[in-house]
Tab-separated table of C-alpha atoms in Angstrom:
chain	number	residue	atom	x	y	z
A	80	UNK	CA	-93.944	173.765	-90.644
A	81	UNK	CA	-96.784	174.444	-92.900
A	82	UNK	CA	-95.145	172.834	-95.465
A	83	UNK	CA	-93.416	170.065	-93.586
A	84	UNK	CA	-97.084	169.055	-92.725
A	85	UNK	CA	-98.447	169.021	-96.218
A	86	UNK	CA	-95.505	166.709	-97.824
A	87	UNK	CA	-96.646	164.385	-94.932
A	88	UNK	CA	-99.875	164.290	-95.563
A	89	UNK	CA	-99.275	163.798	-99.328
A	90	UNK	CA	-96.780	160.838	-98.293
A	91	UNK	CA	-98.835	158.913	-96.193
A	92	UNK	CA	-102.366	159.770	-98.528
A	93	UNK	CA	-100.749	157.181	-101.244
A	94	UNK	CA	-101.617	153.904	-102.688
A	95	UNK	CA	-99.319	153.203	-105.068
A	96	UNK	CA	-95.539	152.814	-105.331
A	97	UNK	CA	-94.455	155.194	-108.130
A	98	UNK	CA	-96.864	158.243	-106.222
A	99	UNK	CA	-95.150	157.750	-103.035
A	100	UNK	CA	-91.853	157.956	-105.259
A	101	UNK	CA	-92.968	161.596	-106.253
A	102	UNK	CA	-94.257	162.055	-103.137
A	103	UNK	CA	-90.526	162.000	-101.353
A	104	UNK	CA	-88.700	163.501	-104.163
A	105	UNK	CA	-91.205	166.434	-104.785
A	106	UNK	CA	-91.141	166.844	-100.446
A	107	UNK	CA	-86.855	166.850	-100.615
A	108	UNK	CA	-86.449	168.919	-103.448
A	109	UNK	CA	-88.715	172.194	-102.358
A	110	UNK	CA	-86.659	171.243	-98.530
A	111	UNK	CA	-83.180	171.450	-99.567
A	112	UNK	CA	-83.846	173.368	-102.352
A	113	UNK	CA	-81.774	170.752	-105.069
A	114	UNK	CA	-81.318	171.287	-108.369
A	115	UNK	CA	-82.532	167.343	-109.210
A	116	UNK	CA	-83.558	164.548	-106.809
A	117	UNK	CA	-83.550	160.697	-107.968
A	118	UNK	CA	-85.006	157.697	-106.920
A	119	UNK	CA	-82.915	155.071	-107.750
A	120	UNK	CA	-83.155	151.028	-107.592
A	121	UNK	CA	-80.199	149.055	-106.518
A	122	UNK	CA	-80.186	144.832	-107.620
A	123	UNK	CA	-78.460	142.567	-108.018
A	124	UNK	CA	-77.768	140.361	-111.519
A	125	UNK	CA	-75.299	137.362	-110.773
A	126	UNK	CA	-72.589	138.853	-108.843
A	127	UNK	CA	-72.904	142.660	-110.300
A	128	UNK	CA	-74.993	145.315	-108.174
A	129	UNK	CA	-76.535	147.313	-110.473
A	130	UNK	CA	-78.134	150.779	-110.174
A	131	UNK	CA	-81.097	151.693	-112.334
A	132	UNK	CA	-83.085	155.016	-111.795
A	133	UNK	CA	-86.416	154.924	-111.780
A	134	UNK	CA	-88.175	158.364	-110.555
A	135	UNK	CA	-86.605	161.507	-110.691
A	136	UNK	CA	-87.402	166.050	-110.558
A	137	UNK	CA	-85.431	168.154	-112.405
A	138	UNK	CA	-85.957	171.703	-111.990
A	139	UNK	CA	-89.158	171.343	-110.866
A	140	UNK	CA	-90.295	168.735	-113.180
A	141	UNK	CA	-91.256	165.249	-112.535
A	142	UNK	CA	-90.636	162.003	-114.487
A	143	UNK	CA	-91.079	158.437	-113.324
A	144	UNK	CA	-90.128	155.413	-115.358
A	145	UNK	CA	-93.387	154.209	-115.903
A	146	UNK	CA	-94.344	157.503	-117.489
A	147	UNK	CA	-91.188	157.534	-120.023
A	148	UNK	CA	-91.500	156.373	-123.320
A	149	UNK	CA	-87.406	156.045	-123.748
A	150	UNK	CA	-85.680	152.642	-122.864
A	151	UNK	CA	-84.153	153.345	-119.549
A	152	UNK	CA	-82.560	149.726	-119.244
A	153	UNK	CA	-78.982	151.212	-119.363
A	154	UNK	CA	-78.584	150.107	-116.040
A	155	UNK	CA	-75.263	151.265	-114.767
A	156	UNK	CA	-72.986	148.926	-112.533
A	157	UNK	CA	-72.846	150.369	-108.733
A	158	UNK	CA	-69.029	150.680	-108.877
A	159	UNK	CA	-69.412	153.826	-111.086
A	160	UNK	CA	-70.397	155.520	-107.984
A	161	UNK	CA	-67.543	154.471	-105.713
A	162	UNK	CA	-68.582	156.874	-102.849
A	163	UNK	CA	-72.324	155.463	-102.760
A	164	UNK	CA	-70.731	152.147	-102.982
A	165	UNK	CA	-68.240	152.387	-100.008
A	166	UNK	CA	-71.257	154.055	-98.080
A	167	UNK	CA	-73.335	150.860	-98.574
A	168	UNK	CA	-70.158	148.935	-97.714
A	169	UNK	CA	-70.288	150.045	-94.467
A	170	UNK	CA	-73.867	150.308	-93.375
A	171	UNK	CA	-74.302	153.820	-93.525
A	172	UNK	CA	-76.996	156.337	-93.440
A	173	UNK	CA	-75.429	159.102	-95.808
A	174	UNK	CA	-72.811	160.267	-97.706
A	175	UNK	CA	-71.799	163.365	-99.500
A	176	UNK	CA	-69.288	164.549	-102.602
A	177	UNK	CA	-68.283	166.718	-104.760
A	178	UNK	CA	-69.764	166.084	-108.805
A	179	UNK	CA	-67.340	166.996	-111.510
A	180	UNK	CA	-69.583	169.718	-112.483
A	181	UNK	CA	-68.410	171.308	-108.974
A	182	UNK	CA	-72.159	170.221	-107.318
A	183	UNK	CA	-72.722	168.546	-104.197
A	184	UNK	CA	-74.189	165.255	-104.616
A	185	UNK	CA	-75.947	163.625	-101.624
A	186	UNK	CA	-76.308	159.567	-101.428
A	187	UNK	CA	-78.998	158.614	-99.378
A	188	UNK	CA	-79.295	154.611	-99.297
A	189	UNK	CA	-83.038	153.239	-98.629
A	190	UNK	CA	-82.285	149.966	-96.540
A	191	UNK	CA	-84.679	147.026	-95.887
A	192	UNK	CA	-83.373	144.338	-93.677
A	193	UNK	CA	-80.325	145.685	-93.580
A	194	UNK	CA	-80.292	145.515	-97.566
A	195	UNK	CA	-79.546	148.452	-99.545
A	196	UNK	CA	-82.680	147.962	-102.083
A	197	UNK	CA	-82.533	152.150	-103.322
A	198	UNK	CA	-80.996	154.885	-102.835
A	199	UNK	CA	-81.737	158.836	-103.749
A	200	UNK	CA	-79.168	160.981	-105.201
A	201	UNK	CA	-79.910	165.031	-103.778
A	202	UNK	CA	-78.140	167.251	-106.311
A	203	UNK	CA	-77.631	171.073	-105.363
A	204	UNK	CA	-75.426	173.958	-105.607
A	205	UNK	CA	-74.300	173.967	-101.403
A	206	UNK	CA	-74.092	171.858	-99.267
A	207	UNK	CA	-77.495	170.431	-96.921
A	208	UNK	CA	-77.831	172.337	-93.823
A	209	UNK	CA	-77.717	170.222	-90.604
A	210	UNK	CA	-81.486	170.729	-89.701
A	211	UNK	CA	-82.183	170.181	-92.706
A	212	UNK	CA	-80.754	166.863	-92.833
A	213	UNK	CA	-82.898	166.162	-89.303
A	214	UNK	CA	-85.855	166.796	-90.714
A	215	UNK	CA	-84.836	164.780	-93.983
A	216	UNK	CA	-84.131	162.059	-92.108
A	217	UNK	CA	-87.689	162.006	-90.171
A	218	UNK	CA	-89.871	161.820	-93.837
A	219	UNK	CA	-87.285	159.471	-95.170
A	220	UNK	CA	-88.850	157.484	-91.598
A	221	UNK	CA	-92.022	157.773	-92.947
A	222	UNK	CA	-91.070	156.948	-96.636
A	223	UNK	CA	-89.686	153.624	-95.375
A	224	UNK	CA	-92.648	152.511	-92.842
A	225	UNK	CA	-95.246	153.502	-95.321
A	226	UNK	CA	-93.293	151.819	-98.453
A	227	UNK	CA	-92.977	148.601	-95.829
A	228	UNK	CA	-96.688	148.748	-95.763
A	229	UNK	CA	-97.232	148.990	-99.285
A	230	UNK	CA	-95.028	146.016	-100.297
A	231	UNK	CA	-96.919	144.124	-97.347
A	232	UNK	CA	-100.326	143.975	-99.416
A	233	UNK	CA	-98.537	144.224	-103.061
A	234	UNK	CA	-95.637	141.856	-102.781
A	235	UNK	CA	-95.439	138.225	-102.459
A	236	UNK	CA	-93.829	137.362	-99.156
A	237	UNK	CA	-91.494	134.622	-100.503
A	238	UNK	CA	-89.856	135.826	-103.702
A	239	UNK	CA	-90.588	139.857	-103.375
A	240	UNK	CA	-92.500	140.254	-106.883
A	241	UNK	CA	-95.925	141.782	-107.462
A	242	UNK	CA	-98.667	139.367	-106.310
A	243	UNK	CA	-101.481	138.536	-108.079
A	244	UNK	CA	-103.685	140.563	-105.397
A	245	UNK	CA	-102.417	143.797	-107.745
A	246	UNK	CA	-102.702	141.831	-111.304
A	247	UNK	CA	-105.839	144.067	-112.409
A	248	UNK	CA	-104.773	147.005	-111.538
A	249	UNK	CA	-101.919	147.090	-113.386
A	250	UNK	CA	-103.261	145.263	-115.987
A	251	UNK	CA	-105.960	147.742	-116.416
A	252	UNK	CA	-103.723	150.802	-115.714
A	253	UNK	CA	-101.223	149.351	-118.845
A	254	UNK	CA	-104.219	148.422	-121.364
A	255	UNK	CA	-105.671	152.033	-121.201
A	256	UNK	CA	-101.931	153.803	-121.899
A	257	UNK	CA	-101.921	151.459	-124.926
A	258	UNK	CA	-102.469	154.062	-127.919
A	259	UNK	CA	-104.337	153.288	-131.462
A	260	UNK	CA	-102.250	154.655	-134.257
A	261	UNK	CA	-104.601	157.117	-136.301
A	262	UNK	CA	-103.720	155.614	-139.565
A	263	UNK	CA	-105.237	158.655	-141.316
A	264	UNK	CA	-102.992	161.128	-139.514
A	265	UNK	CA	-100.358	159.156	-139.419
A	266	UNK	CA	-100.249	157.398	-143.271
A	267	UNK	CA	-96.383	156.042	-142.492
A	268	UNK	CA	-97.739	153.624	-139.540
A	269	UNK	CA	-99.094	151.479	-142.579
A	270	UNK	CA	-95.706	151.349	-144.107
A	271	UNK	CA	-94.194	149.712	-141.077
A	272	UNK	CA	-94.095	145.465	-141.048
A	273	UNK	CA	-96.461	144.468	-137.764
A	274	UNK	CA	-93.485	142.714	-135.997
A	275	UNK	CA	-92.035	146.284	-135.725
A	276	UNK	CA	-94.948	148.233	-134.288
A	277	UNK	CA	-94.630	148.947	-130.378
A	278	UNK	CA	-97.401	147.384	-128.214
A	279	UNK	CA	-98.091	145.590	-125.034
A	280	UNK	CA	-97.497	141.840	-123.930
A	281	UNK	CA	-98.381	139.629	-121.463
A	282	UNK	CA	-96.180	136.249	-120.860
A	283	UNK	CA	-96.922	133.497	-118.710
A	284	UNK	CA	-93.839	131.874	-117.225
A	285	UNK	CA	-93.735	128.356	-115.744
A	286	UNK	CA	-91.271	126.163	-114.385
A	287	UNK	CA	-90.609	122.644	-116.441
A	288	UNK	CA	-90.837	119.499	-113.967
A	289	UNK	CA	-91.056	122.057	-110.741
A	290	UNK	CA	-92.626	119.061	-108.845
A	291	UNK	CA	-89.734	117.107	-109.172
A	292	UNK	CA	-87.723	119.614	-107.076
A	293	UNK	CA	-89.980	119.619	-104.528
A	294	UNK	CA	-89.850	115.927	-104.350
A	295	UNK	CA	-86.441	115.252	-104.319
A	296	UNK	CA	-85.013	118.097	-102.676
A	297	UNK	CA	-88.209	119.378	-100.508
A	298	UNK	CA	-89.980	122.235	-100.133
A	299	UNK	CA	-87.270	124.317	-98.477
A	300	UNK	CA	-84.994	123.873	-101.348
A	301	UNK	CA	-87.986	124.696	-103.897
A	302	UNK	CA	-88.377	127.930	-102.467
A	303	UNK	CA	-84.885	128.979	-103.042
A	304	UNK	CA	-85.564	127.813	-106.799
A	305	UNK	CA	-88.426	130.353	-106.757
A	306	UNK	CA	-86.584	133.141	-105.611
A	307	UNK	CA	-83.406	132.117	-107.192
A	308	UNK	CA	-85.805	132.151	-110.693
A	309	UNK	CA	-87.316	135.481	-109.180
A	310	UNK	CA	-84.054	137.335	-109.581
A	311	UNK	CA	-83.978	136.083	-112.625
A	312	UNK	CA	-87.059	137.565	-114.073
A	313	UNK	CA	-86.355	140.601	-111.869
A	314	UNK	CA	-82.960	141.226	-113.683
A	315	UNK	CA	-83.846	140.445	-117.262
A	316	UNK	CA	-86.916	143.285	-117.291
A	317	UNK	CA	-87.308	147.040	-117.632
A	318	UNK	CA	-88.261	148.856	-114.072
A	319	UNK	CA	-91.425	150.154	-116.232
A	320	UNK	CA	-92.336	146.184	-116.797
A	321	UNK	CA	-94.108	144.154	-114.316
A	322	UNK	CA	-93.304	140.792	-112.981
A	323	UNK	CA	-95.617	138.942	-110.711
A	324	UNK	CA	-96.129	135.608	-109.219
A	325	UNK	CA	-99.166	134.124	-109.783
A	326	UNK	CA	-98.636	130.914	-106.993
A	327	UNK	CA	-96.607	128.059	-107.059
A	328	UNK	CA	-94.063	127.948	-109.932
A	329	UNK	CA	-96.095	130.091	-112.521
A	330	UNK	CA	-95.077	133.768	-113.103
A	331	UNK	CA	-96.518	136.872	-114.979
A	332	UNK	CA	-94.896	139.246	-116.749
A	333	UNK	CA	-96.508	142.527	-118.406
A	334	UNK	CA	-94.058	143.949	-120.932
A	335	UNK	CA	-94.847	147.398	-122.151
A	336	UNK	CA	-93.870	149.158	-125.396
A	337	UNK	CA	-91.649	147.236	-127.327
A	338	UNK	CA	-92.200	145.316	-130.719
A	339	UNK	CA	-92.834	141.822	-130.803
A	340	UNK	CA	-89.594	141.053	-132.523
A	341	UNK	CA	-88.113	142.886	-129.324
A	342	UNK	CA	-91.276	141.283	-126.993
A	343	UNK	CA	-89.852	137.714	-128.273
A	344	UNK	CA	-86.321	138.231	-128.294
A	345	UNK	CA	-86.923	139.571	-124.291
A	346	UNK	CA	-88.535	136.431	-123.538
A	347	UNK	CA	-86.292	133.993	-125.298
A	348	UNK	CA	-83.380	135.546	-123.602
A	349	UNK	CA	-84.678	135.487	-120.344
A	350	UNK	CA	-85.549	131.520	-121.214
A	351	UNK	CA	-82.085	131.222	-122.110
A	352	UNK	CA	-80.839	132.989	-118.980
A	353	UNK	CA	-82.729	130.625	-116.584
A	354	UNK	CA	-81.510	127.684	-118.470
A	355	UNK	CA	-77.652	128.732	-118.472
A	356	UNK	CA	-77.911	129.558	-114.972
A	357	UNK	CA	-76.492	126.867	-111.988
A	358	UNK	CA	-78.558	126.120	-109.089
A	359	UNK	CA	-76.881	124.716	-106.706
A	360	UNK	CA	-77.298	120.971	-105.844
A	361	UNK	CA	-79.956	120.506	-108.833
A	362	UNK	CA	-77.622	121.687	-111.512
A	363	UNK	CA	-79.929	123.419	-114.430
A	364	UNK	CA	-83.702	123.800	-115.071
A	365	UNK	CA	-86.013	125.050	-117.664
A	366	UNK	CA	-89.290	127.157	-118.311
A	367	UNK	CA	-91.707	127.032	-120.928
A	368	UNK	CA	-92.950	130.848	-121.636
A	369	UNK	CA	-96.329	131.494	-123.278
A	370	UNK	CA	-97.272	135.244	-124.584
A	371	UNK	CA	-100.020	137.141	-126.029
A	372	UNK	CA	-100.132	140.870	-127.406
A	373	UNK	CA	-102.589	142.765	-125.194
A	374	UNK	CA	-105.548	144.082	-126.668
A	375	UNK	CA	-108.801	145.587	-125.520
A	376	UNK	CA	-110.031	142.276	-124.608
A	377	UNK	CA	-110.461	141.567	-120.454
A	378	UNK	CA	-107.402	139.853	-118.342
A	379	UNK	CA	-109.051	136.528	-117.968
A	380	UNK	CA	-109.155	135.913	-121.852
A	381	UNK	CA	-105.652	137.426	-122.299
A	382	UNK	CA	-104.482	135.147	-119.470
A	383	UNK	CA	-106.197	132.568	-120.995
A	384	UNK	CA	-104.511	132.699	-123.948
A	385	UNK	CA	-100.900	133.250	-122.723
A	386	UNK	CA	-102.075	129.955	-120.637
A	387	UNK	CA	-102.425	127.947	-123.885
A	388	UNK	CA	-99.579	129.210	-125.900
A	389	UNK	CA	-97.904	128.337	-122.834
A	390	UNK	CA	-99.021	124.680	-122.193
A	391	UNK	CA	-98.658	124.029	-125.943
A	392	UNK	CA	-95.166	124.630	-125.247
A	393	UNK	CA	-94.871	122.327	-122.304
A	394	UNK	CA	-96.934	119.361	-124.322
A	395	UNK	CA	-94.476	119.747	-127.136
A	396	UNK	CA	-91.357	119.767	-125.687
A	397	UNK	CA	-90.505	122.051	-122.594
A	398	UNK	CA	-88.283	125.015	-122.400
A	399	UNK	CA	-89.389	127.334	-124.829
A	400	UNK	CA	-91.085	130.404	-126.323
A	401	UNK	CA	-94.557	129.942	-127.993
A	402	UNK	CA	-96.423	133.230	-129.186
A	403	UNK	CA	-100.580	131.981	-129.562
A	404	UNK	CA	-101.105	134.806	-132.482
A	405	UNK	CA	-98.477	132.481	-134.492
A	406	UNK	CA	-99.782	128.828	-133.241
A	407	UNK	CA	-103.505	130.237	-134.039
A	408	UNK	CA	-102.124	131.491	-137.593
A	409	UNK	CA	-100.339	128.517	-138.344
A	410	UNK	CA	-103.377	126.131	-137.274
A	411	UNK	CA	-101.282	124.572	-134.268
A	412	UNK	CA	-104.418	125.924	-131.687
A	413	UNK	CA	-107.474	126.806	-132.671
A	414	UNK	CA	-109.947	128.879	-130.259
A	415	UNK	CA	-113.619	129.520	-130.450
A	416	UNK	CA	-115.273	132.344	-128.833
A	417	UNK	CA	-118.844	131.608	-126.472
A	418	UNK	CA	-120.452	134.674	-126.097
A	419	UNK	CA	-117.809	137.105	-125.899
A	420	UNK	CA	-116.513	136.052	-122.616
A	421	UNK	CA	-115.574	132.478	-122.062
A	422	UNK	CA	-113.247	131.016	-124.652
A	423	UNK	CA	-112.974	127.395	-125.276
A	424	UNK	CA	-109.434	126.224	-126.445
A	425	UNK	CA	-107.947	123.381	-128.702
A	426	UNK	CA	-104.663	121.851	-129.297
A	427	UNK	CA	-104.648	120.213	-132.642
């Protein structure tokens, strides 16, 4: 009981999605005793549910997918786990099997609205004990209510992204992981061209002509553009990048550890993807993406600049990828600094 009490309290004492991810996994694993515990995302891209894991304690250790410094994008399609997938099929609470390796392998889907949105996978040597499974079931309660409430004040109501309520906090939480190389203990960093060296990115993302939309096909139908575009952005991204919307038609994304040849080739597809996709009754649209490598300067400036790589693009063309380092090198905007915190910008 004593410890039943304390994995409550830890639950319910979060703030933040990815602690109340440990939270549940670190409370099931000492419970049932499992060998490894996952938390693992379920979405959708086109017609393919996909399954991407994105917290998970092995053996007593803890790892969460912001923490990683591997690419975990090898999402794997949900039919590779036939018995989750027929358990999901049919609405239900649990499901267990036997691994390959001779484990037992519990499936717990996370619903929301009667939408399967995650699921844990309890790994262990026997089989979970009955009351065991009641009492699993009552934090898994609490997980859900208290997750509900989180995505309340975090999430934008229409399209299910971050809002821009949480923008500086996980702005700020992503500049200070952002490491200096120390070229003197590390002499090879110098060797390595710039467009190969991993950093942090910030794109702004905005829909071409979204008024028009609205105007011919009202604001009903632009909605389901937004969250049609929303599942978009949501599919095209790492679980360890961010994707908010700002309001209206305009979208953030905060890209972490990558290169900019890989920053740039991330946004171009996702461009790409958009424009390839069909939206029913309108046909195709576009967006015109501006991004900016994050440095130690504050969000407002860094916004600011995405903002006019971004609406360069848009006054030069629509739907496409503009990077302001490369329009400030090659003269196309210049930018002139006013006391170190408001920036004044011009297209030439």
């Amino acid at each position: 009981m004593e410890s039943l009490l304390r994995h409550m309290v830890e639950l319910t004492g979060q703030r933040d999605h990815n602690l109340l991810d440990v939270a549940i996994i670190s409370a099931l694993q000492e419970m049932v005793g499992a060998s490894q515990v996952r938390m693992m995302d379920i979405f959708r891209t086109g017609d393919e549910a996909l399954v991407r894991a994105r917290a998970w304690i092995t053996n007593g250790t803890v790892t969460t997918i912001d923490e990683s410094t591997a690419d975990h994008r090898n999402d794997t399609p949900l039919t590779h786990y036939p018995v989750l997938l027929e358990c999901i099929a049919h609405q239900g609470g649990r499901v267990e099997e036997i691994g390959s390796d001779g484990e037992t392998i519990l499936w717990v889907p996370i619903w929301q609205n009667d939408i399967a949105t995650a699921c844990l996978q309890i790994t262990g040597t026997t089989t979970v004990a009955p009351a065991a499974l009641h009492v699993m079931e009552g934090i898994l309660s609490v997980y859900r209510n208290y997750q509900n409430l989180l995505d309340y004040s975090e999430r934008d109501s229409l399209t299910g992204l971050l809002n821009r309520r949480t923008f500086d906090e996980k702005f700020s939480r992503m500049a200070s992981s952002q490491t200096v190389p120390d070229s003197h203990a590390l002499p090879n960093v110098d060797r390595r061209h710039p467009n190969d060296v991993e950093g942090q990115w910030l794109a702004v993302v905005d829909i071409d002509h979204f008024k028009r939309v609205n105007d011919q096909f009202g604001h009903l139908y632009g909605d389901e553009v937004l969250i049609l575009v929303a599942n978009l952005l949501r599919s095209s991204f790492r679980t360890q990048d961010l994707v908010f919307r700002f309001g209206g038609e305009e979208f953030v994304i905060l890209l972490r550890s990558v290169s900019l040849n890989d920053a740039s080739s991330a946004f171009e597809r996702l461009r790409a993807n958009i424009e390839e996709h069909y939206f029913p009754q309108l046909g195709t649209i576009t967006v015109s993406i501006g991004f900016v490598s994050i440095n130690s300067s504050t969000p407002v400036v860094i916004l600011g600049h995405a903002d006019q790589a971004l609406y360069y693009g848009k006054s030069n063309g629509r739907n496409q990828v503009c990077f302001y380092d490369e329009l400030v090198r090659r003269g196309q905007l210049h930018s002139e600094v006013i006391n170190d915190h408001v920036e004044f910008f011009f297209d030439n």
